[in-house]
Structures are given as structure tokens and as C-alpha cells.
GROMACS .gro file of C-alpha atoms in nm:
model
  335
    1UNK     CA    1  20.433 -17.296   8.498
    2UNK     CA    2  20.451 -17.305   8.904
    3UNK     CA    3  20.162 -17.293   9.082
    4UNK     CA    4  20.078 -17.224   9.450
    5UNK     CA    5  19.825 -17.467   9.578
    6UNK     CA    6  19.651 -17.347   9.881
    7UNK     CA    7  19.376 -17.569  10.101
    8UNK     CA    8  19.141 -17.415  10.272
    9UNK     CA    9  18.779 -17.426  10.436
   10UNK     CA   10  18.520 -17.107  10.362
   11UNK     CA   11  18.315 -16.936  10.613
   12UNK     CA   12  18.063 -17.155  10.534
   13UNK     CA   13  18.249 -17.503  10.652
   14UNK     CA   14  18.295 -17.612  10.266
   15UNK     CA   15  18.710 -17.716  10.142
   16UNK     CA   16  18.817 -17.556   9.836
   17UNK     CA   17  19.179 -17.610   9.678
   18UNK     CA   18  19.326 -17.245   9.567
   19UNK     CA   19  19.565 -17.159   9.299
   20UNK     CA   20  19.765 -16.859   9.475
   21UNK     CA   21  19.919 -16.634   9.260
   22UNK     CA   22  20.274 -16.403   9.333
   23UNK     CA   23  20.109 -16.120   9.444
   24UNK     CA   24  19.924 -16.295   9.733
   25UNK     CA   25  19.581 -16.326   9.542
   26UNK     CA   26  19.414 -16.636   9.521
   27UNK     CA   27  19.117 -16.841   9.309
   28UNK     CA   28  18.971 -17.136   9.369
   29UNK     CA   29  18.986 -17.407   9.160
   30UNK     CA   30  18.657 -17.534   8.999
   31UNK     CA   31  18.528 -17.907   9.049
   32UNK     CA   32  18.790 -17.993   9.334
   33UNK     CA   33  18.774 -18.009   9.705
   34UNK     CA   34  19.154 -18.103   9.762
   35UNK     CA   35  19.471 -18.104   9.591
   36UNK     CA   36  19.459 -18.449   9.653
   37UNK     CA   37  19.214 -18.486   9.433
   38UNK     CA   38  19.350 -18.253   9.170
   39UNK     CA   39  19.658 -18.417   9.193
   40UNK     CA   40  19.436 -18.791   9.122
   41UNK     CA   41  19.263 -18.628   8.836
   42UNK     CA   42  19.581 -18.486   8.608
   43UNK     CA   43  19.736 -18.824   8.656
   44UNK     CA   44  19.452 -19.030   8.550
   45UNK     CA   45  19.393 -18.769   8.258
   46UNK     CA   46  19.800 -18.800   8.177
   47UNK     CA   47  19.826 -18.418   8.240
   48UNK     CA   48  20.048 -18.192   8.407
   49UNK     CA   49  19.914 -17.984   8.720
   50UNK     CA   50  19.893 -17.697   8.520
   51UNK     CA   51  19.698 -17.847   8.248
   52UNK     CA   52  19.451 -18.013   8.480
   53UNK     CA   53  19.415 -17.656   8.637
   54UNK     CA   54  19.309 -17.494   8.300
   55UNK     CA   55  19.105 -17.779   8.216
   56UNK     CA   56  18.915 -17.739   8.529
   57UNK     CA   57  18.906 -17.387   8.497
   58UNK     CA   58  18.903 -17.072   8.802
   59UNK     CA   59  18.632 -16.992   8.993
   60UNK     CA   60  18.585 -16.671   9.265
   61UNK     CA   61  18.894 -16.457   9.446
   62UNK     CA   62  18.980 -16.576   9.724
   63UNK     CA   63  19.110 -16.380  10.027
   64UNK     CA   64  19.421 -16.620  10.192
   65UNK     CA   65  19.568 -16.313  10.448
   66UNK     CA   66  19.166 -16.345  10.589
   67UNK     CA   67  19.140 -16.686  10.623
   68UNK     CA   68  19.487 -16.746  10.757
   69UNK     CA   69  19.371 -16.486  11.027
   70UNK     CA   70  19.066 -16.692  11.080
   71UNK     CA   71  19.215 -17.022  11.095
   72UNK     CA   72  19.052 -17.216  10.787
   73UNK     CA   73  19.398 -17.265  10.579
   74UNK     CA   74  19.446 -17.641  10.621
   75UNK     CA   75  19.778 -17.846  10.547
   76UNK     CA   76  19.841 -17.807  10.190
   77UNK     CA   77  19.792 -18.159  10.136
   78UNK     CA   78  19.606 -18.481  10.318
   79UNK     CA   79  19.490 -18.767  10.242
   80UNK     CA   80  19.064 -18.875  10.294
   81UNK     CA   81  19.209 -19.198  10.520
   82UNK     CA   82  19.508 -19.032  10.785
   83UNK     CA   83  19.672 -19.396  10.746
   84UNK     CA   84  19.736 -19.344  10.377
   85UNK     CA   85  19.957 -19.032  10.414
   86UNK     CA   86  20.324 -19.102  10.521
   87UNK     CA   87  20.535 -18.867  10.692
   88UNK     CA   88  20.929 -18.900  10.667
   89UNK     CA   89  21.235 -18.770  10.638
   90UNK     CA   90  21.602 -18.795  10.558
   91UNK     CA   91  21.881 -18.633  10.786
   92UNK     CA   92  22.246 -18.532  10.740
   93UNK     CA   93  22.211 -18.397  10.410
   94UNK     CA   94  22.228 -18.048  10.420
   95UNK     CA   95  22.599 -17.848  10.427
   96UNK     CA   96  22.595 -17.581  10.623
   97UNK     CA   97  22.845 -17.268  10.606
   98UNK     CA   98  23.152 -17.323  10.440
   99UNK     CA   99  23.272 -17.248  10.864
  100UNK     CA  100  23.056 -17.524  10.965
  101UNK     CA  101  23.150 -17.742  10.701
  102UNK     CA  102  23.539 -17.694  10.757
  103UNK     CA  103  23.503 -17.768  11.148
  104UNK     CA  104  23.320 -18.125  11.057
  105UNK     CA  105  23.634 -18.205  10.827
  106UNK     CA  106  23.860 -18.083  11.085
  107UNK     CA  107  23.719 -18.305  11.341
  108UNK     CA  108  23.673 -18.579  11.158
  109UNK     CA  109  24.004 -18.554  11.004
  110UNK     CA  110  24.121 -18.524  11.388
  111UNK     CA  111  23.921 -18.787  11.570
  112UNK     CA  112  24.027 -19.127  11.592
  113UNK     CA  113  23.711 -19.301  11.572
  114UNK     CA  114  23.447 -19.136  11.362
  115UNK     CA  115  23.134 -19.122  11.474
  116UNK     CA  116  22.824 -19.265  11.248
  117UNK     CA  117  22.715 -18.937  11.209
  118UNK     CA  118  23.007 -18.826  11.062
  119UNK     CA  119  23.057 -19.126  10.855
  120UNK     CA  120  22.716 -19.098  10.679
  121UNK     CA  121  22.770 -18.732  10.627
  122UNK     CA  122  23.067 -18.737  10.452
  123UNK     CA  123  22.952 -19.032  10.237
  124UNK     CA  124  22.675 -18.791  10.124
  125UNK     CA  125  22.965 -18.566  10.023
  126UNK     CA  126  23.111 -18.755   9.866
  127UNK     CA  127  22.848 -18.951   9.679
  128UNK     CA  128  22.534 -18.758   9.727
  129UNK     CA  129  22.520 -18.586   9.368
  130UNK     CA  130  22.569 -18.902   9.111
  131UNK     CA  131  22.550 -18.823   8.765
  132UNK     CA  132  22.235 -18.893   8.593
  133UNK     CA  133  22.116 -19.251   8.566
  134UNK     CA  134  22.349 -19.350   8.837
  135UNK     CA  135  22.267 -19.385   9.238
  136UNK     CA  136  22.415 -19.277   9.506
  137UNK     CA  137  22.508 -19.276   9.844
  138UNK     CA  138  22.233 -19.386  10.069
  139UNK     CA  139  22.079 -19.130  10.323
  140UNK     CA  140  21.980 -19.123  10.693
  141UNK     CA  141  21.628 -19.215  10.649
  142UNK     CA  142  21.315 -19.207  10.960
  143UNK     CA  143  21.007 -19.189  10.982
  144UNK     CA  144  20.757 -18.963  11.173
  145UNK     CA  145  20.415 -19.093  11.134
  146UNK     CA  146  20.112 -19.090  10.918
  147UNK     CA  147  19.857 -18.832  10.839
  148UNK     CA  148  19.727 -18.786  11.181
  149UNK     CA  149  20.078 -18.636  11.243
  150UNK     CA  150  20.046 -18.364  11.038
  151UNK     CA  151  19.896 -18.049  11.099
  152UNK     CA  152  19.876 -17.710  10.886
  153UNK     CA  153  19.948 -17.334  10.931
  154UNK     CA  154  19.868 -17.230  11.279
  155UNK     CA  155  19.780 -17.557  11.465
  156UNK     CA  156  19.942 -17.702  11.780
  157UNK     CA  157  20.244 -17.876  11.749
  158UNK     CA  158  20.180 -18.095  12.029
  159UNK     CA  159  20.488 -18.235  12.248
  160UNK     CA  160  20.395 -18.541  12.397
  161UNK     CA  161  20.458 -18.547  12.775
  162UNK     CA  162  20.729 -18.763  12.815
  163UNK     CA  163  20.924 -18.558  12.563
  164UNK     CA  164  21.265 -18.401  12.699
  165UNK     CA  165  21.287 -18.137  12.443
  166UNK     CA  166  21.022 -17.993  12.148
  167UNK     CA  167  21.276 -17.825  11.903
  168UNK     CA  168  21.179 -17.658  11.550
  169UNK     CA  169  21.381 -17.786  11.222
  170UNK     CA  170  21.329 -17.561  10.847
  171UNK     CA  171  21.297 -17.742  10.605
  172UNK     CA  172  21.175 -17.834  10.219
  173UNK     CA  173  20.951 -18.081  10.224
  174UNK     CA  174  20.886 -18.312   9.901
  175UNK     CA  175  20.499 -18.383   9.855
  176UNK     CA  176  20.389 -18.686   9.642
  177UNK     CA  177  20.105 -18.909   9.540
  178UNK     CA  178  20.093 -19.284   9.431
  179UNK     CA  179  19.941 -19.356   9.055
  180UNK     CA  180  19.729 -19.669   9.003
  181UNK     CA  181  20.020 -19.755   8.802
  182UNK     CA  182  20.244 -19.761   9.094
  183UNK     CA  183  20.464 -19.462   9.031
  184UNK     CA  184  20.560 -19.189   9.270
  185UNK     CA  185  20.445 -18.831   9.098
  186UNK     CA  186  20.593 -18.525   9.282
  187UNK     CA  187  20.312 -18.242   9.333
  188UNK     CA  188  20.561 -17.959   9.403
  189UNK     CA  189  20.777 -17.860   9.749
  190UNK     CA  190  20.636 -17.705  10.065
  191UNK     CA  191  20.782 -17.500  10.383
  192UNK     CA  192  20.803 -17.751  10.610
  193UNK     CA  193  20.875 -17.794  11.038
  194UNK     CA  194  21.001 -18.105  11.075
  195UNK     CA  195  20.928 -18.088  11.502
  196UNK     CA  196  21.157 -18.275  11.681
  197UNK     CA  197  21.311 -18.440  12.012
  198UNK     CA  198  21.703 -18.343  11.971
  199UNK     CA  199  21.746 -18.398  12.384
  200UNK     CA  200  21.619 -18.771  12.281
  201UNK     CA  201  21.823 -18.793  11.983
  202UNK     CA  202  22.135 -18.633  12.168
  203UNK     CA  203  22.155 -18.880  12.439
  204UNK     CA  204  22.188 -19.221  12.217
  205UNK     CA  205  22.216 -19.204  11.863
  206UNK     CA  206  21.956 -19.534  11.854
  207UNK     CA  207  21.700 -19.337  11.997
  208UNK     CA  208  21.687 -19.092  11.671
  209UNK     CA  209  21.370 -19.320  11.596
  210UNK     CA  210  21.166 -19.193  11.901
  211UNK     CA  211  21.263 -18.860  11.858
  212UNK     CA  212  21.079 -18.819  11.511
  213UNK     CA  213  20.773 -18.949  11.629
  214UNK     CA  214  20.620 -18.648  11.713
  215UNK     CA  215  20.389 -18.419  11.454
  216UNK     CA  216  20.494 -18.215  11.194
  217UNK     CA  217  20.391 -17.912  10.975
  218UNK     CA  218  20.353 -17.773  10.644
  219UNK     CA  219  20.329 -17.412  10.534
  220UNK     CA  220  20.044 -17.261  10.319
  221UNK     CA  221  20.134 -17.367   9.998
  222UNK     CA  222  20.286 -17.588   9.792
  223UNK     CA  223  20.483 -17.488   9.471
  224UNK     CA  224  20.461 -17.713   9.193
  225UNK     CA  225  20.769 -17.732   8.956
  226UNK     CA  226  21.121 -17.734   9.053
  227UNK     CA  227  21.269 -17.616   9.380
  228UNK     CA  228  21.507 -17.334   9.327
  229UNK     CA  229  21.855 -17.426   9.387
  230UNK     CA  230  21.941 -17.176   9.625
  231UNK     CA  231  21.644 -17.138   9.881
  232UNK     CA  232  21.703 -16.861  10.208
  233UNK     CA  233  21.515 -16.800  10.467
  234UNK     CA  234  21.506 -16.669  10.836
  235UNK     CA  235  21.401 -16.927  11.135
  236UNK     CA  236  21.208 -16.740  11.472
  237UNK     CA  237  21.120 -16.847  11.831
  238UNK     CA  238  20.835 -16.624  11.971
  239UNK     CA  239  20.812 -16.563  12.308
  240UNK     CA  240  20.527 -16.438  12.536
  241UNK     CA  241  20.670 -16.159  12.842
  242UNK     CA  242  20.465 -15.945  13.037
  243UNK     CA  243  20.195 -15.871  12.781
  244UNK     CA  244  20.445 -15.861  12.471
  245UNK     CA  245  20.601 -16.064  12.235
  246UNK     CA  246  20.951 -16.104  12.185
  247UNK     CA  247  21.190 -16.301  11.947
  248UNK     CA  248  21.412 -16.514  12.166
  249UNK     CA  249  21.579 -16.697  11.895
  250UNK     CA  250  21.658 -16.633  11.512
  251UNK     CA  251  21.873 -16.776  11.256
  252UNK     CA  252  21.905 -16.744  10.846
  253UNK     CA  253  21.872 -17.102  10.713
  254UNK     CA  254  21.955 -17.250  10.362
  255UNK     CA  255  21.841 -17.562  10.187
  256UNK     CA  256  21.828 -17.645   9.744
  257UNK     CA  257  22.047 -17.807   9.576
  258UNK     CA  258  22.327 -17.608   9.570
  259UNK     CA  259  22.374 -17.607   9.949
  260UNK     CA  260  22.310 -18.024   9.993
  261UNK     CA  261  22.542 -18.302  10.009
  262UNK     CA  262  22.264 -18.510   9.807
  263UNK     CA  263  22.069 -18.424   9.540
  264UNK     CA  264  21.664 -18.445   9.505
  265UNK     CA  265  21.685 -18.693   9.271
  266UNK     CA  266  21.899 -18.925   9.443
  267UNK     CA  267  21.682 -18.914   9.786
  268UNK     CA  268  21.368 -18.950   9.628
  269UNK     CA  269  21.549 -19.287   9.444
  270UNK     CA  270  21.653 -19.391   9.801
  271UNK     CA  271  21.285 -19.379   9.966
  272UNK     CA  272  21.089 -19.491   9.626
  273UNK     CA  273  21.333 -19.788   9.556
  274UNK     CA  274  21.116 -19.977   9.846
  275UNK     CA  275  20.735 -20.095   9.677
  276UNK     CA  276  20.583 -20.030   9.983
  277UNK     CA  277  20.598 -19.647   9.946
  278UNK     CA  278  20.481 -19.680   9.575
  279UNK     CA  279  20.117 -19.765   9.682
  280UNK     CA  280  19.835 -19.679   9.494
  281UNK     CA  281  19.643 -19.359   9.600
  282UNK     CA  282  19.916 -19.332   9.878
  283UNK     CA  283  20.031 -19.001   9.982
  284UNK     CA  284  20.404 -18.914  10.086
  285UNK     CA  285  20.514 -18.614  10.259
  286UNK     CA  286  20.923 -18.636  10.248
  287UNK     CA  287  21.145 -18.412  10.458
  288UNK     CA  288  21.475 -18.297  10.315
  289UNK     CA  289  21.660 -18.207  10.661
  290UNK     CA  290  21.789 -17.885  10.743
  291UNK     CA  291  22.136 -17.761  10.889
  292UNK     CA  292  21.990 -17.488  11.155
  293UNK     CA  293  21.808 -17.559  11.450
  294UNK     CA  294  21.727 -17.370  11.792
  295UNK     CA  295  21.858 -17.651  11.995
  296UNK     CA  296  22.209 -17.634  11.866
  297UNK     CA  297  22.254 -17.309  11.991
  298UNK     CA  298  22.140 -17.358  12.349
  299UNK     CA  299  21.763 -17.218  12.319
  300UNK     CA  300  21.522 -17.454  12.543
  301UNK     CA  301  21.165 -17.402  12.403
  302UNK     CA  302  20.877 -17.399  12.638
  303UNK     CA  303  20.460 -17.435  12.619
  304UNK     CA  304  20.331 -17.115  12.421
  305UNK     CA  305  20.640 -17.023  12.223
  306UNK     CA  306  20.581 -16.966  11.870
  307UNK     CA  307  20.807 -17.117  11.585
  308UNK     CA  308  20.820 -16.880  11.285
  309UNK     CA  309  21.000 -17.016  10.940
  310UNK     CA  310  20.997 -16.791  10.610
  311UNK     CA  311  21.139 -16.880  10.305
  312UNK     CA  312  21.159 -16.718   9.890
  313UNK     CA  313  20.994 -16.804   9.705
  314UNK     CA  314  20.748 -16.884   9.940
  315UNK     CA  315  20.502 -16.602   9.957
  316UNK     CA  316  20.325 -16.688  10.332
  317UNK     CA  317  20.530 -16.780  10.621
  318UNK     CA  318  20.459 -17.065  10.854
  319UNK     CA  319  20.388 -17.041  11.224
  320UNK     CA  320  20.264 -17.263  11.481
  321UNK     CA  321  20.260 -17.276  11.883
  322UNK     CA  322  20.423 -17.520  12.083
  323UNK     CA  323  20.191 -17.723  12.366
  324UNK     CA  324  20.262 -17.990  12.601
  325UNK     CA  325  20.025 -18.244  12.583
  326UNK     CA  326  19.823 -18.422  12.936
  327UNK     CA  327  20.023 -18.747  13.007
  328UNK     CA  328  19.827 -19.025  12.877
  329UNK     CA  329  19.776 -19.389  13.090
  330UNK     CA  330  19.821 -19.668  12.803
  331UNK     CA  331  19.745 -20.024  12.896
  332UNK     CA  332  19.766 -20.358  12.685
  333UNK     CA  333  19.457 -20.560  12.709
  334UNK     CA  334  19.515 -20.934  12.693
  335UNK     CA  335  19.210 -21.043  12.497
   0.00000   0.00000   0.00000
């Protein structure tokens, strides 16, 4: 069974964790606050999510369109201390049109020295889908922050201001917790914008590093199960002129399985293989990369633009403004 599992605070300031349904209705979820903590209680209890939900049992409707509107739909997932939520990602794993794809051959086929880009990409080609029980090739792999970083439906996604570029990325995002027993257990997939500094990243390929540290965010809900294999959806830039707004930028994007260089399976193994991301109680929010971005085609995004990413089977889309922050004096204090 999939569920949708929506966070949320009610007009009267209290969290409640939501099981959304297909048809856009919603009900809480009795004796939970998070789906942290509903994600804590089925593996304690050895349960699935589904399981845990009927054991817990379904409480009032719930009315997400209103409180989207409002503002109260939180990040489908956080953790009760920021610093035990990890944000990362992996790049370079994601195929593209069958065009795109045949120009990257074609130039790397053609260029004498081949960039490490271009190596790293074709290894996931060629070595991205093992067969069961076996590993393979390694991914790009970065990191973008901790909990603090992320930030739900709606909510700033704050550019710091010695940024040279704020750029949207789609993508699928893997969301996990940490058992006592030290094993990674996958809650489900959610809509993801992985934000970005591509102006950074273009300039030296070292600096890829700093250009991830920046926020990211997650879409309304998170679907539990299996990612379909084949996952479309349509990426927007919103633009503010004279009164009205206008879509300056939009682009179909693609991500599952069947249009990746790498499989799930074998970038999860690649980011749990290291004990300190199996933590107890820890909470991991993985990135799966993306093959469409803004940036690529020339758009330059600016304070108040609006990205827009929708995806099936998702059933809300995700949206959030873009802001510039104050530049910020930072001194070291010799103690």
C-alpha cells in the first residue's frame, strides 16, 4: 500500500502528520505529531508504514488545498534536533534524451582529454545498474547541509549574498531514518528542489562543494513504497511584470529508474556503506540529481521569481520564491 504522508500545523499552532489520499483528501493520523515519529514507532514495533498507520488508526478530514494556502504545510519530514537531519545528494546520474545522451558520446568519443565529468558519467553507464547482490559504479556524491537547510512548500529559498547564481534542480529525493539497530529504513520518495550555485560550480569543477551549500526543498508529501520507474513532470520559473505573473522558463523533466544511469539500490549502497550515515535516530534526506535545469538554457533567476516543479504521481506541486539574503559580517574570535 503507498501512502502520502503530509506534515502540517492546524489553525490552532498544534503539528499533525496526514495520510493524503489520491483524490486530494486527507486524515490525520492518531497518536503522532510527525512522520518522524511514525516512522520511529513502526520500526521499533517491526511494522511496515502501513501497518503502523492502521494500528494507530485515522482521526478527522483534513483540508491540505487550505492549509497550503495558509502556509501551515511543513517539510514532509524533520528531525526534533536540525543537526540530526542530513541533506545530500548524488550528481551525474540521470540520462537525459536519447539527443542529449548521443551528443555526450559524441563528444566524449571526440575529445582528447575527457573531462571528470564525463568520465564519472559514463562509468555510471556503464556500471550504474549491477545485478542484484553486486555493487556498482560509485557516484558523484555532496553534501548540502543539515536540517536547518531544509525548508517545506512555500518557504524562501534563501541565496546567500555572495552567491553568483540561485538556480532550481527537479528532482526525487530519497527520505530515510536510522534504527537503533543501525540500519538505514527508506520512508518513501518526495518532490524535491535541490537549489543550487551552477555559476560557482561552472567556473572550477572543485568548487561543486560550495555550490551545494545552500538550502533545499521538499514538496508536500512523501510516497511510501516504490518510486515508479518512469516519473514526468514539468519544471516553471515565475516571474513578477507590471502587476502580472508570467512563466519565463519551462521544461518537461524525467527521473526513475528507467531514465538513470544508476539504479536506487546501488546509490543508496554508495552513501550507507559509510557508518557515519547509519546513526541511530538520524535522519537522511538523499537527492537523486536531475538532467534539466534553468541555468543550462541561459535563464538568470532573480529575487522574487518563483520555482514551480510538478511531478505524477505526485498529487500537489511544489513552489517556493527565491530571496537574496543581507550580507552577513563573520569574524573568528581567538579565545
Amino acid at each position: 500500500m503507498t501512502l502520502r504522508l503530509i506534515q502540517i500545523v492546524t489553525q490552532e499552532g498544534e503539528r499533525r502528520v496526514l495520510a493524503g489520499q489520491d483524490d486530494g483528501s486527507a486524515r490525520a493520523i492518531n497518536g503522532v505529531s510527525s512522520t518522524y515519529e511514525l516512522a520511529r514507532k513502526a520500526i521499533a514495533a517491526g511494522k511496515s508504514l502501513d501497518a503502523q498507520v492502521a494500528v494507530q488508526g485515522l482521526g478527522e478530514d483534513v483540508d491540505v488545498a487550505l492549509a497550503l494556502s495558509e502556509g501551515r504545510v511543513l517539510a514532509p519530514i524533520d528531525h526534533p534536533d536540525a543537526a540530526h537531519l542530513h541533506v545530500t545528494g548524488t550528481g551525474l546520474t540521470h540520462l537525459g534524451s536519447a539527443e542529449g545522451r548521443d551528443k555526450m558520446h559524441k563528444a566524449a568519443a571526440a575529445a582528447e582529454t575527457q573531462t571528470d565529468s564525463m568520465r564519472m558519467f559514463l562509468m555510471g553507464v556503464k556500471d550504474g545498474k549491477p545485478e542484484a547482490g553486486k555493487v556498482g559504479a560509485q557516484p558523484e556524491w555532496f553534501y548540502k547541509g543539515n536540517g536547518t537547510q531544509l525548508v517545506g512548500p512555500g518557504a524562501e529559498l534563501q541565496s546567500p549574498s555572495f552567491a553568483e547564481d540561485g538556480g532550481e534542480e527537479p528532482e526525487m529525493a530519497g527520505i530515510y531514518v536510522i534504527g537503533d539497530d543501525g540500519a538505514p529504513y527508506r520512508i518513501g520518495y518526495a518532490l524535491a528542489n535541490e537549489f543550487s550555485d551552477h555559476v560557482t560550480e561552472k567556473q572550477n569543477y572543485l568548487w561543486l562543494a560550495h555550490s551545494k551549500l545552500r538550502p533545499a526543498s521538499l514538496g508536500v508529501e512523501i510516497l511510501t513504497g516504490e518510486l515508479p520507474k518512469d516519473v514526468r513532470g514539468t519544471s516553471r520559473i515565475w516571474r513578477e511584470h507590471s502587476g502580472s505573473w508570467e512563466v519565463i522558463w519551462e521544461k518537461p523533466f524525467i527521473s526513475g529508474e528507467d531514465n538513470m544511469s544508476h539504479t536506487f539500490a546501488n546509490l543508496e549502497h554508495h552513501h550507507f556503506k559509510y557508518d557515519l550515515f547509519r546513526q541511530p535516530g538520524d535522519v537522511h534526506v538523499h537527492c537523486f540529481g536531475t538532467a534539466t535545469a534553468s541555468f543550462a538554457d541561459g535563464v538568470q533567476t532573480k529575487d522574487g521569481d518563483v520555482f514551480e516543479i510538478t511531478a505524477a504521481p505526485y498529487a500537489y506541486g511544489l513552489r517556493n520564491p527565491l530571496i537574496t539574503r543581507a550580507e552577513e559580517k563573520v569574524a573568528v574570535n581567538v579565545l
